[in-house]
Short mmCIF file of C-alpha atoms in Angstrom, two decimals:
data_model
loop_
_atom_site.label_atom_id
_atom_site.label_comp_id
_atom_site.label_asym_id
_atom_site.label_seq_id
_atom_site.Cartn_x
_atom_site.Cartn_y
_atom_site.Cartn_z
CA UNK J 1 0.00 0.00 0.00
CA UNK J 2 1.31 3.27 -0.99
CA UNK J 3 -0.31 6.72 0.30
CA UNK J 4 0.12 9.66 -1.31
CA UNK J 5 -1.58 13.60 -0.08
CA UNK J 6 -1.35 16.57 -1.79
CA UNK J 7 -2.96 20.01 -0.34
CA UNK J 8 -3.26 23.71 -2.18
CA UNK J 9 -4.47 26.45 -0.20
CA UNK J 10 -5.76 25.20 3.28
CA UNK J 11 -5.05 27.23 6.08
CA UNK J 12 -1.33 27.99 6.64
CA UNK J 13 -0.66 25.23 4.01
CA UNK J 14 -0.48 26.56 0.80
CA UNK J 15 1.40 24.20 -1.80
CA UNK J 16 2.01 20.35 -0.13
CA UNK J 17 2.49 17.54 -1.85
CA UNK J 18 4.20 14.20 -0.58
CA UNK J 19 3.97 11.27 -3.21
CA UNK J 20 5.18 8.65 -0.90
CA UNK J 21 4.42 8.60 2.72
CA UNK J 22 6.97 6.67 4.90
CA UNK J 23 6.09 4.34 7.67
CA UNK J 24 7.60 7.37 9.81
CA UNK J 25 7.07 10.69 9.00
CA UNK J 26 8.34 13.48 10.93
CA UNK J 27 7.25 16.69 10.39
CA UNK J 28 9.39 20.04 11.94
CA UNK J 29 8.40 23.66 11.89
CA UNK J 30 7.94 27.12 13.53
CA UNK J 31 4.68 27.33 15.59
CA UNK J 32 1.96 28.06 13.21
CA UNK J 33 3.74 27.24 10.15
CA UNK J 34 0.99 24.26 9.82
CA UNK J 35 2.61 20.97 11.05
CA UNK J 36 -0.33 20.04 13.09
CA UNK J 37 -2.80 21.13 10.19
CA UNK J 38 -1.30 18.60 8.01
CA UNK J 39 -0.98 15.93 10.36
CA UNK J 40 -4.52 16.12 11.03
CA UNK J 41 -5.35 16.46 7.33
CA UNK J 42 -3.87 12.92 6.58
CA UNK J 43 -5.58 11.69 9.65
CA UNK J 44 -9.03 12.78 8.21
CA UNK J 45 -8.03 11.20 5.09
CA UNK J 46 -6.96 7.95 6.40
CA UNK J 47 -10.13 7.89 8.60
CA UNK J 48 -12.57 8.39 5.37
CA UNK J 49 -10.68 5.93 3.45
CA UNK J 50 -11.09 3.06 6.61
CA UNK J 51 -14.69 4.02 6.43
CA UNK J 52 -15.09 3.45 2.70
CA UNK J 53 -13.56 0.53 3.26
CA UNK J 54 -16.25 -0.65 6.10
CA UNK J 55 -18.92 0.33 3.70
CA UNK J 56 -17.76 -1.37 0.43
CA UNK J 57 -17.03 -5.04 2.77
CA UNK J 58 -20.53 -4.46 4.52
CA UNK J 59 -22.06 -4.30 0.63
CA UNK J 60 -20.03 -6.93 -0.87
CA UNK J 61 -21.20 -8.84 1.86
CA UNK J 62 -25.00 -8.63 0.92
CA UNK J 63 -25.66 -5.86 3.96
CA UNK J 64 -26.97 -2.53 2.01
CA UNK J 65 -27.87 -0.17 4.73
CA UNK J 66 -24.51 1.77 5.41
CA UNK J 67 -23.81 2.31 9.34
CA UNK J 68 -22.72 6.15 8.88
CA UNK J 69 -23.20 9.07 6.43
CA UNK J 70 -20.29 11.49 5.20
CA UNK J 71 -21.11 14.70 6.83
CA UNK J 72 -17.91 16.75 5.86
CA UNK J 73 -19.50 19.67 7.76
CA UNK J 74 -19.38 17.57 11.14
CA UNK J 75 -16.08 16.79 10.61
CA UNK J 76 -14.73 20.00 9.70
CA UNK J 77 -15.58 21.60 12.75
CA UNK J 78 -14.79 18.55 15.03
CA UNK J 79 -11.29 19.07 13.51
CA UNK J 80 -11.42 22.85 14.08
CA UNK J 81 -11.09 23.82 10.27
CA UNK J 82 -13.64 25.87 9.47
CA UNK J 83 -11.98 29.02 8.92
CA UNK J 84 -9.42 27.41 7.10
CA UNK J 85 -11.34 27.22 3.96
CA UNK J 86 -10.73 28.92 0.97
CA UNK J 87 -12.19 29.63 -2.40
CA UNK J 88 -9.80 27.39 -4.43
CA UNK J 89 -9.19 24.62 -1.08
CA UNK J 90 -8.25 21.16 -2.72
CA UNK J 91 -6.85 18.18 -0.68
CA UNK J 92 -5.82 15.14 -2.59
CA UNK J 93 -5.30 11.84 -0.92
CA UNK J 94 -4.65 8.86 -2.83
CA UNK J 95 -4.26 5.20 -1.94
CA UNK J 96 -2.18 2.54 -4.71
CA UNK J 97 -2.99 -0.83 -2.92
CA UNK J 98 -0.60 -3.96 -3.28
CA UNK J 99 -2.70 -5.46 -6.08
CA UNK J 100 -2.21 -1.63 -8.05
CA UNK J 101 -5.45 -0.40 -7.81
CA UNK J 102 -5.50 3.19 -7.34
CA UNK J 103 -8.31 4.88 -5.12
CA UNK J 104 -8.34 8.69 -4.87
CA UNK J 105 -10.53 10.57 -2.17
CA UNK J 106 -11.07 14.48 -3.39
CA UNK J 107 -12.23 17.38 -1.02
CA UNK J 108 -13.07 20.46 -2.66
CA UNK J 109 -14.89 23.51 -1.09
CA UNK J 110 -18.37 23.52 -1.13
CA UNK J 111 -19.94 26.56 0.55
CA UNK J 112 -19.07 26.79 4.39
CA UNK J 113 -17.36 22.91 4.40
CA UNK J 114 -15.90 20.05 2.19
CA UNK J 115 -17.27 18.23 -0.36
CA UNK J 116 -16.14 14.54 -0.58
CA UNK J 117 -15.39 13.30 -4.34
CA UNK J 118 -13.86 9.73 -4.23
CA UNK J 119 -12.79 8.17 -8.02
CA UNK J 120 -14.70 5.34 -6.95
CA UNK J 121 -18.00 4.02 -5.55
CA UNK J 122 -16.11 0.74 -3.79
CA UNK J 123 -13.18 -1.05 -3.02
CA UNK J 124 -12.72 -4.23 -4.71
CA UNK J 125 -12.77 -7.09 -2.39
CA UNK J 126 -8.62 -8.03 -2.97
CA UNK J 127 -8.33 -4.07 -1.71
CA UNK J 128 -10.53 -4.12 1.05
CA UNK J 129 -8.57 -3.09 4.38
CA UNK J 130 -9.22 -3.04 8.19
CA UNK J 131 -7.14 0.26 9.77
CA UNK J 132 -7.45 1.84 13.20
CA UNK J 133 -6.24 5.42 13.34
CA UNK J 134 -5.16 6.90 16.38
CA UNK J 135 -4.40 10.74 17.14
CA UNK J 136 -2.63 11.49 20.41
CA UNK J 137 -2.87 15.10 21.03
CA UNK J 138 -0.62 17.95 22.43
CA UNK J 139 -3.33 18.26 25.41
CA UNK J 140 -2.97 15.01 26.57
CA UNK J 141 -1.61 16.40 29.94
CA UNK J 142 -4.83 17.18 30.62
CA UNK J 143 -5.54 13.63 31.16
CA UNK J 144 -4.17 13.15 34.59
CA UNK J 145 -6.40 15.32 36.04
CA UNK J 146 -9.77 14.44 33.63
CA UNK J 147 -9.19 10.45 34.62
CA UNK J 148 -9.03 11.54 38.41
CA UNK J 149 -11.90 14.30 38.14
CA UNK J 150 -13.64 12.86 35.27
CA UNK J 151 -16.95 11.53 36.90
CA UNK J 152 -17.64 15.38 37.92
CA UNK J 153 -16.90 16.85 34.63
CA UNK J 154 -20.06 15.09 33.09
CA UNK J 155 -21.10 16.90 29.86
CA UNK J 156 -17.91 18.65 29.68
CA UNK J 157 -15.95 19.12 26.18
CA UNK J 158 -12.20 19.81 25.88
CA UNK J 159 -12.06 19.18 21.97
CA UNK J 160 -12.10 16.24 19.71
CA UNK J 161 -8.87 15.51 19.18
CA UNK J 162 -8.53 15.37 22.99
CA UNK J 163 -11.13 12.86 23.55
CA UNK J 164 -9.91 10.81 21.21
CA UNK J 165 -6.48 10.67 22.89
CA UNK J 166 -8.16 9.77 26.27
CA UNK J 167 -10.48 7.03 24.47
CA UNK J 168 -7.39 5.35 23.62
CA UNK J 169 -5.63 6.14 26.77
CA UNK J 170 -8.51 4.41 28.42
CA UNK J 171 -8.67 1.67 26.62
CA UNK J 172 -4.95 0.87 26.83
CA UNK J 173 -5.37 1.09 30.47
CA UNK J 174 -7.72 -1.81 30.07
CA UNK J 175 -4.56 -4.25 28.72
CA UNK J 176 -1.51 -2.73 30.67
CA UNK J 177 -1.28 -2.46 34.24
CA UNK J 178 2.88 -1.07 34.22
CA UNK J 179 5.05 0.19 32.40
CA UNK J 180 8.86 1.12 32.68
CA UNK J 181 9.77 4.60 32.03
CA UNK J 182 13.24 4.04 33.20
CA UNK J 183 14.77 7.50 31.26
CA UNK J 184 12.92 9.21 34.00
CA UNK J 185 13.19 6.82 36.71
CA UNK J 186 9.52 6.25 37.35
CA UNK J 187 7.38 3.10 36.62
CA UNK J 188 3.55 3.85 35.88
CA UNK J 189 0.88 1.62 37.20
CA UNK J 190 -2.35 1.01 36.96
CA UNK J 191 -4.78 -0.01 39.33
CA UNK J 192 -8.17 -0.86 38.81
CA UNK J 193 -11.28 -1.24 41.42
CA UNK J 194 -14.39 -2.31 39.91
CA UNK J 195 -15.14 0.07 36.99
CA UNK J 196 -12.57 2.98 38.46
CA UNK J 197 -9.30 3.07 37.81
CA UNK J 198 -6.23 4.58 40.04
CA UNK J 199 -3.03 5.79 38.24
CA UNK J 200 0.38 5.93 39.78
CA UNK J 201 3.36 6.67 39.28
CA UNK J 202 6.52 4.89 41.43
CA UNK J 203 9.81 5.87 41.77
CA UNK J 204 12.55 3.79 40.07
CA UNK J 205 15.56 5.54 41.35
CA UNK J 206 17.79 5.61 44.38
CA UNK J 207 15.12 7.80 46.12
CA UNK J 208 11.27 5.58 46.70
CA UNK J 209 8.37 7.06 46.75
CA UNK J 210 4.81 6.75 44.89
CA UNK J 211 2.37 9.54 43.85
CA UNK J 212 -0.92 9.99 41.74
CA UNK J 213 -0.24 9.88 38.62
CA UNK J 214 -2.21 13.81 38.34
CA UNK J 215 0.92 15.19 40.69
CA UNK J 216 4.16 13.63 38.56
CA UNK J 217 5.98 15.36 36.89
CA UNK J 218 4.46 17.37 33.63
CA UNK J 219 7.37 15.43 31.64
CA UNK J 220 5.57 12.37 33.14
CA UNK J 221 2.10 13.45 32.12
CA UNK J 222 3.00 14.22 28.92
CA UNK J 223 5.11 11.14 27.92
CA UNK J 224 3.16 8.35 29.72
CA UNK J 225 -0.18 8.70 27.09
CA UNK J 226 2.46 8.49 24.11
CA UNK J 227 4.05 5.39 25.14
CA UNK J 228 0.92 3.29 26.52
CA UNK J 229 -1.02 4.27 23.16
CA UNK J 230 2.03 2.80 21.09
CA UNK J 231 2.63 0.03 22.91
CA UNK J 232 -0.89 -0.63 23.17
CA UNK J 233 -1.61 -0.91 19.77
CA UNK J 234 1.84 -2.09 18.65
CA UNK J 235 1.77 -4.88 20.81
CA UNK J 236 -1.80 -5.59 22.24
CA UNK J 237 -4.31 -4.14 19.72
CA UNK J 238 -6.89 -6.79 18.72
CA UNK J 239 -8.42 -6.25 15.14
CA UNK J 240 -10.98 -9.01 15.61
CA UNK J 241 -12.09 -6.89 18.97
CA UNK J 242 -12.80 -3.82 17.01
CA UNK J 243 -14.24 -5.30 14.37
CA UNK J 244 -17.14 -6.86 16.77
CA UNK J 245 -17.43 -3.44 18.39
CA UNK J 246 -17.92 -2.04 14.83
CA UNK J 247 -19.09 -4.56 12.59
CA UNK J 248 -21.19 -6.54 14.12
CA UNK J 249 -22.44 -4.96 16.61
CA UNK J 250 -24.09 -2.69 14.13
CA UNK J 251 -25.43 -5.46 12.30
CA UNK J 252 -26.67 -6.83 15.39
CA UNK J 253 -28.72 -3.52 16.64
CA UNK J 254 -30.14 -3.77 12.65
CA UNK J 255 -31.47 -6.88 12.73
CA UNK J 256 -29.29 -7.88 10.15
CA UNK J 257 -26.52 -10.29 11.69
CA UNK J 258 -28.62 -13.99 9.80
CA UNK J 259 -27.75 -11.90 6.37
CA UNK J 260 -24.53 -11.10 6.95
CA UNK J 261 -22.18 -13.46 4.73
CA UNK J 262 -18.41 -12.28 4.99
CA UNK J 263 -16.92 -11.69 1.42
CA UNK J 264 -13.68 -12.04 3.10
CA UNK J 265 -12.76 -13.68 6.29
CA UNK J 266 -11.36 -10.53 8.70
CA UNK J 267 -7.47 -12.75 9.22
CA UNK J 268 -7.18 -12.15 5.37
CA UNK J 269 -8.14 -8.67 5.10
CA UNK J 270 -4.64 -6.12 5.20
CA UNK J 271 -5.11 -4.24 8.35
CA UNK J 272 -2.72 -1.79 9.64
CA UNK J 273 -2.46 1.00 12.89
CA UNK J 274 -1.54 4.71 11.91
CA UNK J 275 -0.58 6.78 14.71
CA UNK J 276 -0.38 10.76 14.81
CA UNK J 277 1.69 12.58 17.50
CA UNK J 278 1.68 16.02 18.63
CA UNK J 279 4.74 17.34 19.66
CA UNK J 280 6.30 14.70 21.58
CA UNK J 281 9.08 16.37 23.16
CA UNK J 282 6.64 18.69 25.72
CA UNK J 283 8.36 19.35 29.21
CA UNK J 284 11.06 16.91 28.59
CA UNK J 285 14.83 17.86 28.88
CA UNK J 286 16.78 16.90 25.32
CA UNK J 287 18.26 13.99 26.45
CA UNK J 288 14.80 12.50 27.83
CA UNK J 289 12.88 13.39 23.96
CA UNK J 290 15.90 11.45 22.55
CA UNK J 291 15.23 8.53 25.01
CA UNK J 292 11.64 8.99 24.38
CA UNK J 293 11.96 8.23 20.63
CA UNK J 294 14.26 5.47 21.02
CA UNK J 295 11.24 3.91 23.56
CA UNK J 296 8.55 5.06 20.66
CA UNK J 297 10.11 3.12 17.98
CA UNK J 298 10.86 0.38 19.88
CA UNK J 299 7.23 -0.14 20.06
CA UNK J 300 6.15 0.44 17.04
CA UNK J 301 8.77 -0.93 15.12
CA UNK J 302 10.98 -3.42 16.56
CA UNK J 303 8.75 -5.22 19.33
CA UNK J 304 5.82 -4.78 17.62
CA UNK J 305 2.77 -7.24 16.71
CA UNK J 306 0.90 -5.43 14.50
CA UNK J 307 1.88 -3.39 11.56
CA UNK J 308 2.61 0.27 12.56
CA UNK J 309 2.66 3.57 10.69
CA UNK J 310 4.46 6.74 12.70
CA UNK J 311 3.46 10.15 12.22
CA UNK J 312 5.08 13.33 14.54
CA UNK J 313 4.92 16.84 14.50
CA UNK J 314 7.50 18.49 16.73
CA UNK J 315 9.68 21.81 17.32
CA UNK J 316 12.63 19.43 18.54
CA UNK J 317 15.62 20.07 16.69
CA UNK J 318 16.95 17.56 19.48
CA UNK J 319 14.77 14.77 17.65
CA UNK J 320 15.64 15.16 14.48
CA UNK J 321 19.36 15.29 15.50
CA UNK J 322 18.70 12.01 17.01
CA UNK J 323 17.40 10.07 14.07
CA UNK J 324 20.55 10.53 12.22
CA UNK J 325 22.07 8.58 15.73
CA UNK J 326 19.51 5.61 15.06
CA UNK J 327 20.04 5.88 11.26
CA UNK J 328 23.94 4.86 11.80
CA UNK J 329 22.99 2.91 14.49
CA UNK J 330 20.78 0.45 11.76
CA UNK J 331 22.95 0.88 8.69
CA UNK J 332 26.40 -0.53 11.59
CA UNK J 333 24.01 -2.85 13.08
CA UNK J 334 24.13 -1.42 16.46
CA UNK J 335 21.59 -0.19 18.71
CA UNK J 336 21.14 3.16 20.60
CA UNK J 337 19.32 1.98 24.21
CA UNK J 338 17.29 -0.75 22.90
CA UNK J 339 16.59 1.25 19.05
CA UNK J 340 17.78 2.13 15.24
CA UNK J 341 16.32 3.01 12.31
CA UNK J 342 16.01 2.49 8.88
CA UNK J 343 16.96 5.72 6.49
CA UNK J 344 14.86 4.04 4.05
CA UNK J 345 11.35 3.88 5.92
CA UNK J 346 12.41 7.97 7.16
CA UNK J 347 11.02 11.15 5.39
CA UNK J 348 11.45 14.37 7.79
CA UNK J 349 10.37 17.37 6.29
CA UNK J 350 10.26 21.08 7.25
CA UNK J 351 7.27 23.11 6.83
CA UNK J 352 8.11 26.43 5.60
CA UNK J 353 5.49 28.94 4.61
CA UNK J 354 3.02 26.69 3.78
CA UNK J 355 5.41 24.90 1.59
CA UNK J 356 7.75 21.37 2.23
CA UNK J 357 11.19 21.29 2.50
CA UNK J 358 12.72 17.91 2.41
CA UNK J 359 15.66 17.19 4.93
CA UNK J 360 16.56 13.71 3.54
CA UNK J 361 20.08 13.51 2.18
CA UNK J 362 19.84 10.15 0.60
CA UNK J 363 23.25 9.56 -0.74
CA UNK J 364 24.83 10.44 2.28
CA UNK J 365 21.65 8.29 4.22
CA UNK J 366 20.94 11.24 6.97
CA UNK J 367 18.88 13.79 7.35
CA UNK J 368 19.85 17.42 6.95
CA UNK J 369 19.71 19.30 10.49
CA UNK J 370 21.69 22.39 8.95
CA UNK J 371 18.47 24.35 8.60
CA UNK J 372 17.32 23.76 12.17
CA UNK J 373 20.48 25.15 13.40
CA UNK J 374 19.96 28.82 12.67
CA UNK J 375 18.43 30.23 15.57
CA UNK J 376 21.78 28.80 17.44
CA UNK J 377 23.83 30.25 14.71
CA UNK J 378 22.27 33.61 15.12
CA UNK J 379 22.52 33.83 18.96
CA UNK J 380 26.29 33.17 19.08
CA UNK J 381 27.17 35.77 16.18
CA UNK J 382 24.68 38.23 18.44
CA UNK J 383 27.34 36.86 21.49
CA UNK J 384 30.39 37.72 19.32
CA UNK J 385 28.94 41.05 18.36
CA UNK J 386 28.48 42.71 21.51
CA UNK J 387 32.18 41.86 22.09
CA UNK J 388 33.27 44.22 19.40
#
């Protein structure tokens, strides 16, 4: 399978085209410049294309009463785009299967929203997938204090994008009870009486102790979502659970479960997990975001069960830095604590007035950090000048 997106005129993202997105992506820019606008882009992209798919099985397999409608407006304003839409908006997402098919979803302006315009009305059965997409937001610190205050905040809203974080959060915290987060020295736990939960986090280190997970540190909060999402779905993620929740359950609340006769059995259908990040690197000190990724692609990568695509948006220079460490680190057949990388599954680009810079040097098999380097560059001939 081979994804493609191309935007023109969307918000800060005027002229963006990527022919070829890599199994991680990593996306680097100036706040505002659109990283996060993208990301999310591709993620509403990827979602309409799973649900096509959904739709096109449930026909092929004799059930004609679709469990959803496309309401582009809906979306657009869960995803906080409506004043991002211009008169000559076009996004552009395309999908070349293994077989070679080619299917193309469109969105075009049409008055206040999108219009949808797929090259297709459905997926032929050999091209039928069976994705989960997962976005884990920059606001997921918030989730320390939601999970322990939750039950009073009934009816609240903090944002799509952040309730989707927490569903998955929440339902990772179903499957794993601990994990290590040894590059800060804490382990977190979960502990679970009846239908409430209790997170904690416990010391590691030379000095014990064990606090509530909503009073750790805010590297802590903001680290611990990202790694239990990944390794959740890396590792634990069960397609065949989703699918009943999905699937069949709707068939079931239709009446329609005796007519259901899979085209395709669900263990031959492709399936794959795409995960988004927002800035990964919040409140951690450099060396902690570069232990951070090595833990990150460990789990999606190297100890992982299911099949994994990476997407980040960061202002780290300190990451990016890092990935040329793991990129020598695969191509010598070492390991950096636990993690390399392949150069070849890579693309890191820098957005740049609305525009894509790519930082991939290929025959020299690193990425290009020169550019991110300028700020520091300018400071120290600032230094040097006032010593004149």
């Amino acid at each position: 399978m081979t994804e493609s997106i191309q935007i023109k005129n969307f918000g800060p993202l005027k002229n963006i085209q990527i022919d070829k997105i890599k199994p991680f992506t990593v996306l680097i820019g100036e706040s505002g410049s659109g990283k996060s606008t993208l990301m999310k882009l591709l993620a509403l992209c990827r979602w309409l294309y799973k649900m096509y798919n959904i739709r096109s099985y449930l026909q092929k397999s004799k059930i004609s009463k679709s469990p959803f409608r496309f309401r582009m407006d809906t979306y657009v304003k869960n995803c906080g785009f409506d004043q991002y839409i211009q008169s000559d908006t076009e996004i552009v997402y395309r999908n070349q299967t293994d077989s070679g098919n080619r299917y193309e979803i469109r969105l075009t302006k049409n008055k206040s929203s999108l219009s949808i315009l797929p090259n297709f009305k459905n997926i032929e059965v050999k091209d039928i997938a069976f994705n989960k997409i997962s976005f884990i937001s920059e606001t997921r610190n918030i989730i320390p204090l939601w999970a322990d205050r939750g039950a009073s905040f009934t009816g609240s809203y903090l944002g799509y994008y952040f309730h989707e974080t927490y569903k998955d959060f929440d339902l990772a915290t179903e499957t794993i009870k601990d994990m290590d987060m040894s590059f800060l020295d804490v382990k977190f736990k979960v502990k679970k009486k009846g239908s409430l939960k209790n997170y904690s986090i416990f010391s590691t280190g030379t000095e014990s102790f064990e606090i509530d997970f909503k009073n750790s540190s805010s590297g802590t909060q903001t680290s611990v979502p990202i790694l239990l999402i990944s390794e959740y779905f890396s590792k634990y993620f069960k397609f065949e659970d989703a699918f009943n929740r999905s699937v069949l359950a709707y068939l079931s609340n239709i009446d329609e479960l005796e007519s259901f006769r899979p085209v395709k059995n669900l263990e031959d259908i492709s399936k794959k997990i795409f995960i988004h990040i927002e800035e990964p690197e919040l409140s951690l000190f450099p060396n902690a975001q570069c232990e951070l990724m090595n833990k990150l692609l460990s789990n999606c990568f190297a100890e992982k069960v299911n099949l994994v695509d990476l997407f980040v948006s960061t202002h780290s220079p300190y990451f990016i830095n890092h990935l040329n460490l793991l990129i020598k680190a695969f191509d010598t057949h070492n390991k950096v604590n636990g993690a390399s990388f392949n150069y070849d599954q890579l693309a890191v680009y820098q957005v740049v007035e609305g525009e894509l810079e790519n930082l991939m040097v290929k025959n020299e098999r690193l990425v290009n950090t020169n550019p991110l380097s300028e700020t520091i560059n300018m400071i120290y001939d600032q230094y040097n000048a006032l010593g004149k």
